[in-house]
Coordinates of C-alpha atoms in Angstrom, one line a residue:
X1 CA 0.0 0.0 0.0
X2 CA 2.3 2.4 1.2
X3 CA 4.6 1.7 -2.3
X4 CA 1.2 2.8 -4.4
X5 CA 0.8 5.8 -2.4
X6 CA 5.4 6.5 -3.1
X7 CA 3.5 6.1 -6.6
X8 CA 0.7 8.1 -6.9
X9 CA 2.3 11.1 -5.7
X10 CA 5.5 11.2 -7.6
X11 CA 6.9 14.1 -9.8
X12 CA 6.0 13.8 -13.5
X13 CA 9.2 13.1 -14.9
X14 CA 9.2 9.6 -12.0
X15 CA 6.4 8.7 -13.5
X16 CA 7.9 8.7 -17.2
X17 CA 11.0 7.1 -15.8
X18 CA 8.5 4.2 -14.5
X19 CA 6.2 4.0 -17.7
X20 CA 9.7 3.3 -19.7
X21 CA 10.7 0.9 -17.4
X22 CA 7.1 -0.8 -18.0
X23 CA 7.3 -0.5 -21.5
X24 CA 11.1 -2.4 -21.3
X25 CA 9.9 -5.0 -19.0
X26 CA 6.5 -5.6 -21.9
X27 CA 9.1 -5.7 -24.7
X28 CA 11.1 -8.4 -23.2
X29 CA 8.2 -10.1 -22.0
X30 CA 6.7 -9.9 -25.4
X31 CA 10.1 -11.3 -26.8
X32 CA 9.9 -14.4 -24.4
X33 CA 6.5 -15.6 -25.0
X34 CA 6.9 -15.5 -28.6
X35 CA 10.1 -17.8 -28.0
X36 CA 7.6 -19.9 -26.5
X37 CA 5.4 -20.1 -29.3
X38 CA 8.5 -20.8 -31.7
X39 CA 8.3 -23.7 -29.1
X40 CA 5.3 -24.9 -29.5
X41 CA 5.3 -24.9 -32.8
X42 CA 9.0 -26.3 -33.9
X43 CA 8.5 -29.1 -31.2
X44 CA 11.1 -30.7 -33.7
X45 CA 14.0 -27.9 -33.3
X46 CA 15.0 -28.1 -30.0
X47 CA 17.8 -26.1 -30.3
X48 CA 16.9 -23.5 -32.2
X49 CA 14.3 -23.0 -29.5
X50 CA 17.1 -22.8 -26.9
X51 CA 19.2 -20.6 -28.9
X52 CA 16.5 -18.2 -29.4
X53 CA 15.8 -18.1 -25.5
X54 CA 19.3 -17.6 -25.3
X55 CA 19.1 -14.8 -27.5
X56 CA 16.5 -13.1 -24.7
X57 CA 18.8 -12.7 -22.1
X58 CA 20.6 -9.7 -23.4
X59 CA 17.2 -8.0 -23.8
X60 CA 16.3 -9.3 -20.0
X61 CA 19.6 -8.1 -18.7
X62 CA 19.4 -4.3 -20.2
X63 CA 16.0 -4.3 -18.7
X64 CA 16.7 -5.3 -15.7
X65 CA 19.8 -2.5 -15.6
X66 CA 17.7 0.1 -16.9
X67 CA 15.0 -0.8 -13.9
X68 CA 17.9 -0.3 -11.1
X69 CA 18.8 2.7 -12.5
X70 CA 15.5 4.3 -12.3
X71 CA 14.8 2.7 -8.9
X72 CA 18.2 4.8 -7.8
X73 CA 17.0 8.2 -9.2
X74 CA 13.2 8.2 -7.5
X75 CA 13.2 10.4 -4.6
X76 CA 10.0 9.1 -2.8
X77 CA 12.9 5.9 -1.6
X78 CA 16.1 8.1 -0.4
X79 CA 16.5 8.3 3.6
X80 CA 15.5 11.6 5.2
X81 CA 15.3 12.9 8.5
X82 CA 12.5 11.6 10.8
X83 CA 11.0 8.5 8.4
X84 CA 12.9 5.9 10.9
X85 CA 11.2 7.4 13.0
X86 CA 7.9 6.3 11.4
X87 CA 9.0 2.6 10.5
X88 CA 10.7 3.9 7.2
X89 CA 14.0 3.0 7.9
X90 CA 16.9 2.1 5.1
X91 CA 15.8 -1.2 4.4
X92 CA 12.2 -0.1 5.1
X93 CA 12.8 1.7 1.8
X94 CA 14.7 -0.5 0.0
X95 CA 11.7 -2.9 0.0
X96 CA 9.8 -0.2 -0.8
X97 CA 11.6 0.5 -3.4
X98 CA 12.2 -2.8 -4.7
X99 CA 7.8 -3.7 -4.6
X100 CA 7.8 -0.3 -6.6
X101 CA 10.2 -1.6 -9.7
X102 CA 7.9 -5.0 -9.2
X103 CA 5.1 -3.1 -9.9
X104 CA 6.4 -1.4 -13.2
X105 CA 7.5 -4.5 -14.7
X106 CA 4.3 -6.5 -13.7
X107 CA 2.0 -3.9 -15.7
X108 CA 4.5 -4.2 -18.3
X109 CA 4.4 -8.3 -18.3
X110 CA 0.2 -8.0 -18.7
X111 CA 0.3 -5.7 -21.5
X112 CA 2.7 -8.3 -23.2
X113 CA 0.3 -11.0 -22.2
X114 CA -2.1 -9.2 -23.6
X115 CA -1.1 -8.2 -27.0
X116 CA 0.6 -11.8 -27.2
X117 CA -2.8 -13.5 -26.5
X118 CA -4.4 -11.0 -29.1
X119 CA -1.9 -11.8 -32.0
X120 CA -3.0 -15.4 -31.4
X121 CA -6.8 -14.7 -31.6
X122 CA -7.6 -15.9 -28.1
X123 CA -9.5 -12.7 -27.6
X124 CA -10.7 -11.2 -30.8
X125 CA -11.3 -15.0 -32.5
X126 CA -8.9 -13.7 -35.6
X127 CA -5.2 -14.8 -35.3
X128 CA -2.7 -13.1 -37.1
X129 CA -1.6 -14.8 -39.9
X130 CA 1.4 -14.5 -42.4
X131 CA 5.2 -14.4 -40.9
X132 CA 3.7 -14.1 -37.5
X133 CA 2.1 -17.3 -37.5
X134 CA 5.8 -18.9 -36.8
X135 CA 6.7 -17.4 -33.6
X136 CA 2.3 -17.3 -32.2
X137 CA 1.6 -21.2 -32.6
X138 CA -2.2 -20.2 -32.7
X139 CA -3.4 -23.7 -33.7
X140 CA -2.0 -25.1 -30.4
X141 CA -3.4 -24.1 -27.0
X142 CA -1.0 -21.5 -24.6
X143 CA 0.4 -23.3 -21.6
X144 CA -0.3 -20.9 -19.2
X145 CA 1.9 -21.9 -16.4
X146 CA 4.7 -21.3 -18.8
X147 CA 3.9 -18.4 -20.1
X148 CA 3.7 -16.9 -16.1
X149 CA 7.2 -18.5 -15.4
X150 CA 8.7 -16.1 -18.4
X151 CA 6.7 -13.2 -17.4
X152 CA 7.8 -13.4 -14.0
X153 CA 11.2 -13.3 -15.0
X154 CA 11.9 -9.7 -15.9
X155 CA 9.9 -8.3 -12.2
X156 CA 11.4 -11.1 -10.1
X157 CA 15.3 -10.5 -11.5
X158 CA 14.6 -6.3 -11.5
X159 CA 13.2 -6.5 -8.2
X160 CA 16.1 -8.9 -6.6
X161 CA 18.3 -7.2 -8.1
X162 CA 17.0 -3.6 -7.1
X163 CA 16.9 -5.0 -3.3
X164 CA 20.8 -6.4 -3.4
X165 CA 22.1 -3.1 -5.1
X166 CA 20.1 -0.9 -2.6
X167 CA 20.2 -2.8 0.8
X168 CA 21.7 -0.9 4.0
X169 CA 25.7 -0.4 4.3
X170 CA 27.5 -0.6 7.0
X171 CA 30.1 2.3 5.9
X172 CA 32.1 2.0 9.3
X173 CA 35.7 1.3 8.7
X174 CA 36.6 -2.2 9.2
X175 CA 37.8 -3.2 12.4
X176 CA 35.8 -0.9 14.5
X177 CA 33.0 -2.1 16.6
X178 CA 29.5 -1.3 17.4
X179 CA 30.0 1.5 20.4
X180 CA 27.1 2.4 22.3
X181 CA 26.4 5.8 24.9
X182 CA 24.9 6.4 27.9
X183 CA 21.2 3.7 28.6
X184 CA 22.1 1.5 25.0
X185 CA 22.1 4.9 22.7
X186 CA 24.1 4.1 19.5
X187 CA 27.2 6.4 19.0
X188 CA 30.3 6.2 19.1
X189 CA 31.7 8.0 22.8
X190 CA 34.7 10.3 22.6
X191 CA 36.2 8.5 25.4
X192 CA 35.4 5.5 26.8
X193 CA 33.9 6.9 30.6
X194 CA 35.1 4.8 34.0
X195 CA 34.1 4.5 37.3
X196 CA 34.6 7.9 39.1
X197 CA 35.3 9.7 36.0
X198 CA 32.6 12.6 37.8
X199 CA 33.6 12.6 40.7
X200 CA 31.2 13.2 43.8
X201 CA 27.8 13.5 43.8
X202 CA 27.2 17.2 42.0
X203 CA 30.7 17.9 41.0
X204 CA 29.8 18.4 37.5
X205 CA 27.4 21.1 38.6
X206 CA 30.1 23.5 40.7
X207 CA 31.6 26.6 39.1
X208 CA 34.7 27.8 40.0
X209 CA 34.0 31.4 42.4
X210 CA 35.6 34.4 41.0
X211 CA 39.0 35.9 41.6
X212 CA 37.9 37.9 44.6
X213 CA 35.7 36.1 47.0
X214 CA 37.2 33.9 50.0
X215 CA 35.0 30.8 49.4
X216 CA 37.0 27.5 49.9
X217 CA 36.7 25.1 47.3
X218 CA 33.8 22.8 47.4
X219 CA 34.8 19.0 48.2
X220 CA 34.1 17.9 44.4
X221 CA 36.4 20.6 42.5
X222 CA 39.8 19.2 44.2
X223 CA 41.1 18.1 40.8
X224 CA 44.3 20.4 39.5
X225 CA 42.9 22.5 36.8
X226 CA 44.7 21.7 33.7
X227 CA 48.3 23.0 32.0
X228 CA 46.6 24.7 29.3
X229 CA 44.4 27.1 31.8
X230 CA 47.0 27.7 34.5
X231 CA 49.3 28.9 31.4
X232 CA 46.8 30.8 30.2
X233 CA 45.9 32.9 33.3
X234 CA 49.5 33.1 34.2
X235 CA 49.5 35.3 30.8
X236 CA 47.0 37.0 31.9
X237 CA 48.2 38.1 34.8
X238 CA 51.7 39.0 33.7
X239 CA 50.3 41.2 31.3
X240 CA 48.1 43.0 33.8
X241 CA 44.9 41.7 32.9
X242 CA 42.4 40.1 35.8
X243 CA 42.5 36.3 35.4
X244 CA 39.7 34.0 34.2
X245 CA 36.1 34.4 35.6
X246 CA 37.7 37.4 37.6
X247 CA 37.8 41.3 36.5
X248 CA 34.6 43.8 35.7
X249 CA 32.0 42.9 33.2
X250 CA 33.5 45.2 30.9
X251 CA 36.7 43.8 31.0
X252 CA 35.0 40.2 30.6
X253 CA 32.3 41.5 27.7
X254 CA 35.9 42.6 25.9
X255 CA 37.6 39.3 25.8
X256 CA 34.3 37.9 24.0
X257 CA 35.5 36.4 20.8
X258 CA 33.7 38.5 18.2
X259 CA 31.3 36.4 16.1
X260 CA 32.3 34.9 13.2
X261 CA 31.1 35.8 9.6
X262 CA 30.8 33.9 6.6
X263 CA 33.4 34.2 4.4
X264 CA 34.2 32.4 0.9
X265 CA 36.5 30.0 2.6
X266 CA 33.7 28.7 4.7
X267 CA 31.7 28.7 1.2
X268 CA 34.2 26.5 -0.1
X269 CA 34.3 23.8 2.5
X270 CA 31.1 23.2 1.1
X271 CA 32.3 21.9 -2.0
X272 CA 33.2 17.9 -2.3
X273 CA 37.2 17.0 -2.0
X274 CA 38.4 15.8 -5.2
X275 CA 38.8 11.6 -5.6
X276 CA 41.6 10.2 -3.7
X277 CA 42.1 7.3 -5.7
X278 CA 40.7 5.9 -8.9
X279 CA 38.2 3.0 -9.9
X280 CA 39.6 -0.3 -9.2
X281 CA 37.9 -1.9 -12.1
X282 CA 40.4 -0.2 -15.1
X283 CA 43.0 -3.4 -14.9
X284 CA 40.6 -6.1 -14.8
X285 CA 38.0 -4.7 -17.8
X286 CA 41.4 -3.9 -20.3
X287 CA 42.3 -8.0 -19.4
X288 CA 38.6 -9.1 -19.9
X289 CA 38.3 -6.9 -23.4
X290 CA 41.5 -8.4 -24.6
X291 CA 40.6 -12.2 -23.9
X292 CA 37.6 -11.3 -25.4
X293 CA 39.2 -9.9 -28.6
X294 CA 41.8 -13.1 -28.6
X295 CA 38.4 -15.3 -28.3
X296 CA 37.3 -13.9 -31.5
X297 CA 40.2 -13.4 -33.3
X298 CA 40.4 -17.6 -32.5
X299 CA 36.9 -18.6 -33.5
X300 CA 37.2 -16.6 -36.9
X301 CA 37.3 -19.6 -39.2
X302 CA 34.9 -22.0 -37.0
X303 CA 32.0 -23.5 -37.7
X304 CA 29.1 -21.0 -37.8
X305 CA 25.5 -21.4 -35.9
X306 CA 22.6 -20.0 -37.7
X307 CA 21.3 -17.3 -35.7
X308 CA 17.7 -16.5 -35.7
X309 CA 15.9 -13.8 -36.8
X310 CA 17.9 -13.6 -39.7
X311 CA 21.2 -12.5 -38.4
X312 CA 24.1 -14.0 -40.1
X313 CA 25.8 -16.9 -38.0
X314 CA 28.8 -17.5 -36.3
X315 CA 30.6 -19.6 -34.2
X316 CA 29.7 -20.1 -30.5
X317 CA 32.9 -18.9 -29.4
X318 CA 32.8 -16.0 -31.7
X319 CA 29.4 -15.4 -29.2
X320 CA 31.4 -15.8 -26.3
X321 CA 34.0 -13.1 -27.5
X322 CA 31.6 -10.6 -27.6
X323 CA 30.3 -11.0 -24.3
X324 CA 33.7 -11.2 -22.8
X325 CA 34.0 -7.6 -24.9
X326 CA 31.1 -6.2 -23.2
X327 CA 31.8 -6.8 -19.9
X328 CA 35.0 -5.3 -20.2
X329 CA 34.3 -2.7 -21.8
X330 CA 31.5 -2.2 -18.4
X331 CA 34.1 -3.0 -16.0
X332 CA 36.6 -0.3 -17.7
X333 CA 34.3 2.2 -18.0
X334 CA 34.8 4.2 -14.7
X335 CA 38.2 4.0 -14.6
X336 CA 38.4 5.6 -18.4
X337 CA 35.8 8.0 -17.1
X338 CA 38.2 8.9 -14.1
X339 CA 40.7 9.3 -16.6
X340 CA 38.8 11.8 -19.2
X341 CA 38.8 13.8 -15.8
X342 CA 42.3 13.7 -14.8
X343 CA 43.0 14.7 -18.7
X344 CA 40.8 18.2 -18.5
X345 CA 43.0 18.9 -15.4
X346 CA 46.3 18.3 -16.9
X347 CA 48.6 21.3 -18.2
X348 CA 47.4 24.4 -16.2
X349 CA 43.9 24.3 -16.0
X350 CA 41.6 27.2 -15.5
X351 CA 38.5 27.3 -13.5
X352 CA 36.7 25.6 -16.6
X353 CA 38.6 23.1 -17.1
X354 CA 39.3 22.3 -13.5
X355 CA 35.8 22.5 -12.7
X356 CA 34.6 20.0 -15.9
X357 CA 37.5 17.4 -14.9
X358 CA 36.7 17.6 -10.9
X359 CA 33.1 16.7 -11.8
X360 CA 34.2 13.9 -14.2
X361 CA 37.1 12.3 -11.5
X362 CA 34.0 12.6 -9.0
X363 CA 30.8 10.8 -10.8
X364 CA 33.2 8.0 -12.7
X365 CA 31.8 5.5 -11.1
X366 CA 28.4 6.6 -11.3
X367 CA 28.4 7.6 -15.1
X368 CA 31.5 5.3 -16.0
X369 CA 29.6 1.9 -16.5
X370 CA 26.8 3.0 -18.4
X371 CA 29.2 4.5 -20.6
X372 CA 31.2 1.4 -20.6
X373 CA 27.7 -0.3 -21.7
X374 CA 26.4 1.9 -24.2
X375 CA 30.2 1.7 -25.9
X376 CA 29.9 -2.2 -25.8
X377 CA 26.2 -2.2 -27.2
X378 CA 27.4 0.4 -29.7
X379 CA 30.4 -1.8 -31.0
X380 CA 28.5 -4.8 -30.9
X381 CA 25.7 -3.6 -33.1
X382 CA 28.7 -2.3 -35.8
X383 CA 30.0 -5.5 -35.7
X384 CA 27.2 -6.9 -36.8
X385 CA 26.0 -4.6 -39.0
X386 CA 29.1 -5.2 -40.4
X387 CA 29.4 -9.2 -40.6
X388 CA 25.9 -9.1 -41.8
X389 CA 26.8 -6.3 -44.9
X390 CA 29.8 -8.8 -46.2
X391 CA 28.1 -11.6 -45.9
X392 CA 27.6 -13.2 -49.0
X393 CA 23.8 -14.2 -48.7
X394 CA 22.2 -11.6 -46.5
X395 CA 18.6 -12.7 -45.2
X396 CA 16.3 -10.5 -44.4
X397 CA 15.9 -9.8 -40.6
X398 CA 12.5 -10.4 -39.1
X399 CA 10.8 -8.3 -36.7
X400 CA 11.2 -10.0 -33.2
X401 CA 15.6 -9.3 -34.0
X402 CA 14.1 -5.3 -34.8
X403 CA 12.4 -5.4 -31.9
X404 CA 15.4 -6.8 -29.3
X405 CA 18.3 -4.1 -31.0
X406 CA 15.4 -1.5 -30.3
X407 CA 15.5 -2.5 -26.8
X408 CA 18.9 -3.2 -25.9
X409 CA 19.8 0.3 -27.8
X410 CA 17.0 2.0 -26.2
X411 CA 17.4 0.2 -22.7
X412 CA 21.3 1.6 -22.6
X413 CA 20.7 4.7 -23.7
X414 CA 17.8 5.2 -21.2
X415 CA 20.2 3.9 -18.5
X416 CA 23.1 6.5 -19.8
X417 CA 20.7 9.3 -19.4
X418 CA 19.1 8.0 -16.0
X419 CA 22.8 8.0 -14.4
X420 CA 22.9 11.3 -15.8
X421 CA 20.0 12.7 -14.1
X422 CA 21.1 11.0 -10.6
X423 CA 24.3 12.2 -11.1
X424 CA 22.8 16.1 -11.7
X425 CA 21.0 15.5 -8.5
X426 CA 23.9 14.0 -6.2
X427 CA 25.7 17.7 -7.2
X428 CA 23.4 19.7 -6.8
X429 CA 24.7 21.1 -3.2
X430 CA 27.6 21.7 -5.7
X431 CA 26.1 23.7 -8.3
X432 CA 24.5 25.7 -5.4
X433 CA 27.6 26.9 -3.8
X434 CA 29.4 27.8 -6.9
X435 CA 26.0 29.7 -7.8
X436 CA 26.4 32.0 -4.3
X437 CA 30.3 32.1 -5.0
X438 CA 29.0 34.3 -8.3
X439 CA 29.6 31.4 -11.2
X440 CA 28.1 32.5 -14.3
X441 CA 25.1 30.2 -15.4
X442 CA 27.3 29.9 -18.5
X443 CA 30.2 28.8 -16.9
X444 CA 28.2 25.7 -15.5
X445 CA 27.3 25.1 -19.1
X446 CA 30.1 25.2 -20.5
X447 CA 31.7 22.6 -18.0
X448 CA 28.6 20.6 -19.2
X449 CA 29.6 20.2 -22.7
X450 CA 33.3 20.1 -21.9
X451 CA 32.4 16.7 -19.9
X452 CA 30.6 15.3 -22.3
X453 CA 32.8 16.2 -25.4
X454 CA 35.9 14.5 -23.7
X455 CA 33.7 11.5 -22.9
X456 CA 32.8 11.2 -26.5
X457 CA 36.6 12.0 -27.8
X458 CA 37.5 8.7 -25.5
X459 CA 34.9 6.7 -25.8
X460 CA 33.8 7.3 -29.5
X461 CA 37.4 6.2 -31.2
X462 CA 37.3 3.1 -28.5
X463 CA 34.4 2.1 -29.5
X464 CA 35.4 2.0 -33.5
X465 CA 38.3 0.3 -32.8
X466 CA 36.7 -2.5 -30.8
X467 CA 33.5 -2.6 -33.6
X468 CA 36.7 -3.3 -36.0
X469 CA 38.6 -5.8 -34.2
X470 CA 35.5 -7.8 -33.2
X471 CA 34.4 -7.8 -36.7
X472 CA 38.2 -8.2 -38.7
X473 CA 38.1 -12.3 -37.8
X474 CA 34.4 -12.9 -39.1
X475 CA 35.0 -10.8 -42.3
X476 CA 38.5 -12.6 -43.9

């Protein structure tokens, strides 16, 4: 209940985030139970069933990427102050959140269910015939318990996986315990209190008297007052001056520190500290792209597999290449995003350049894998596009293959611009303080499209050279 209320009363632009994510989750869905119907009705070809299936996942997997990515970016699920006090606690909202991406992809799974069932003419009477009639099976009844089993795919993997990427962190550093205060109150005590440590009863509550009156000290404020304050009032004294607590009010209303006034340095702690250390994942994604590039470069001359849809075949370890190529080109992403950064700073920045590249080191790990993906979908889609050009019979390529390189393009893309948009929002205390330190509008602009035109001078050539080398063994 409480995740349809998060929904009903979300900002517009949530609610187009969502309907995309829908319309993903009913594309793959869509994709799926028309494998099934291939199924049913080539009960004799096994494994072109399978591979066709197989052919789903990368589909399933960009939906399901593009779902985390808008379960991120809604603000009805980020911790504020007071919801744990209501119940709403972090993983209060993270199963919030997750029941919320469940919900999106199951209205997308019934609209799939129910175009699917009205190609086959179980609702109108009228199936659709011609090249559809291959993938529908309309002469054979639907199992339905299979056809829930793929629907349920696409809300059950987004939501899991919305619920393992968003679950509460414990970002203490390791090797610290759990510390606790005074009656079980979490915290962690500047120093750990013993037995005694307030003395007497009410020896926390004396003040010191004055200078001039003749009171003995009570029985709690025995203990020696401390180097630091003896040395101090000795200075005081020496240089004339009445010693602490001591003097006329005047004299005590002048050594009042005067209060302090915001200045720009104080405006500047605001901003965030620049990276200390880069992306971890730079090493490993350059050795996965590169066995990945050896794995094709191998299986050049092998045995080819029809694929379907009318693609043009290739070996199963050519297949395998590819999707050793686009995880490295994910796993690399944020570290060559980090590195785009440290590139605008290099050879005496100005403030422009110094303010695009800070940004960049900063949100390469937010923006750095979607980047890595959309490169790898890019150079996967030339390659084809390629091997399918100089091949020397071209088929034609059906609609179902249209309609998965429509969602794995549009999926990424979606995703790019979604990590964008959360990445807007995380700087936004940013933007603010540079706007009350006088930055120019323009100025902000203009680190905008630096960012994004180092990104593309990076990423764009890396992404032709990989759509060459992964195509170079398949074309000789």
């Amino acid at each position: 209940m409480l995740a349809l209320r998060l929904t009903r009363g979300a900002h517009p632009a949530v609610h187009l985030r969502r309907l995309l994510v829908a319309t993903a989750a009913a594309g793959t869905g869509f994709l799926l139970l028309c494998t099934l119907g291939y199924a049913m009705a080539h009960q004799d070809d096994p494994r072109g069933s399978l591979l066709r299936l197989a052919w789903c996942l990368t589909p399933l997997a960009t939906t399901v990427y593009f779902a985390l990515a808008v379960a991120r970016t809604d603000p009805g699920t980020r911790p504020r102050p007071g919801l744990a006090a209501i119940g709403l606690g972090p993983a209060r909202l993270m199963a919030v959140s997750a029941a919320t991406t469940a919900l999106s992809c199951l209205l997308g799974s019934m609209v799939a269910l129910l175009f699917f069932l009205h190609l086959r003419g179980d609702l109108t009477g009228m199936p659709f015939d011609g090249a559809g009639a291959d993938f529908l099976a309309p002469e054979q009844p639907l199992p339905l318990p299979a056809a829930l089993t793929l629907l349920g795919l696409v809300p059950t993997l987004a939501s899991v996986t919305v619920a393992l990427a968003m679950r509460p962190r414990d970002d203490r550093p390791k090797g610290t315990g759990r510390s606790y205060g005074r009656f079980g109150a979490r915290g962690a005590a500047a120093a750990r209190e013993t037995f005694g440590a307030y003395g007497r009863f009410g020896a926390h509550l004396h003040r010191p008297p004055s200078a001039g009156s003749d009171a003995p000290p009570s029985a709690g404020s025995r203990a020696a007052p401390s180097a630091g304050s003896r040395a101090a009032g000795a200075a005081r004294v020496g240089a004339g001056g009445p010693p602490s607590g001591g003097g006329t009010p005047q004299a005590r209303a002048s050594e009042t520190p005067p209060t302090a006034t915001p200045t720009t340095e104080s405006q500047l702690a605001t901003l965030p500290p620049p990276p200390q250390e880069a992306p971890k994942g730079l090493p490993w994604g350059i050795a996965v792209l590169a066995a990945g590039l050896a794995v094709e470069a191998y299986a050049g001359k092998q045995h080819t597999t029809p694929l379907p849809g009318g693609l043009t075949g290739a070996a199963p370890a050519t297949l395998i290449g590819w999707l050793l190529t686009a995880v490295g080109l994910a796993l690399a992403g944020p570290g060559l995003t980090h590195l785009c950064g440290r590139l605008l700073q290099s050879a005496h920045p100005g403030a422009l350049r110094l303010l695009a590249g800070r940004i960049l080191m900063a949100e390469a790990t937010r923006i750095g894998r979607p980047l890595g993906v959309v490169c790898a979908v890019a150079s996967g889609t030339y390659a084809m596009t390629t091997l399918h050009d100089t091949a020397a019979t071209t088929p034609e390529i059906g609609p179902l293959t249209t309609l998965g390189l429509l969602l794995v393009t549009g999926c990424t893309l979606a995703t790019l611009a979604t990590a964008a948009v959360e990445a807007k929002h995380a700087r936004a205390d940013t933007t603010a303080a540079l706007l009350r330190l006088g930055a120019p509008t323009t100025m902000l602009r203009s680190a905008a499209a630096l960012r994004a035109g180092a990104v593309l001078a990076l990423f764009g050539p890396l992404t032709l050279i990989v759509a060459e080398l992964a195509a170079l063994p398949l074309t000789r």
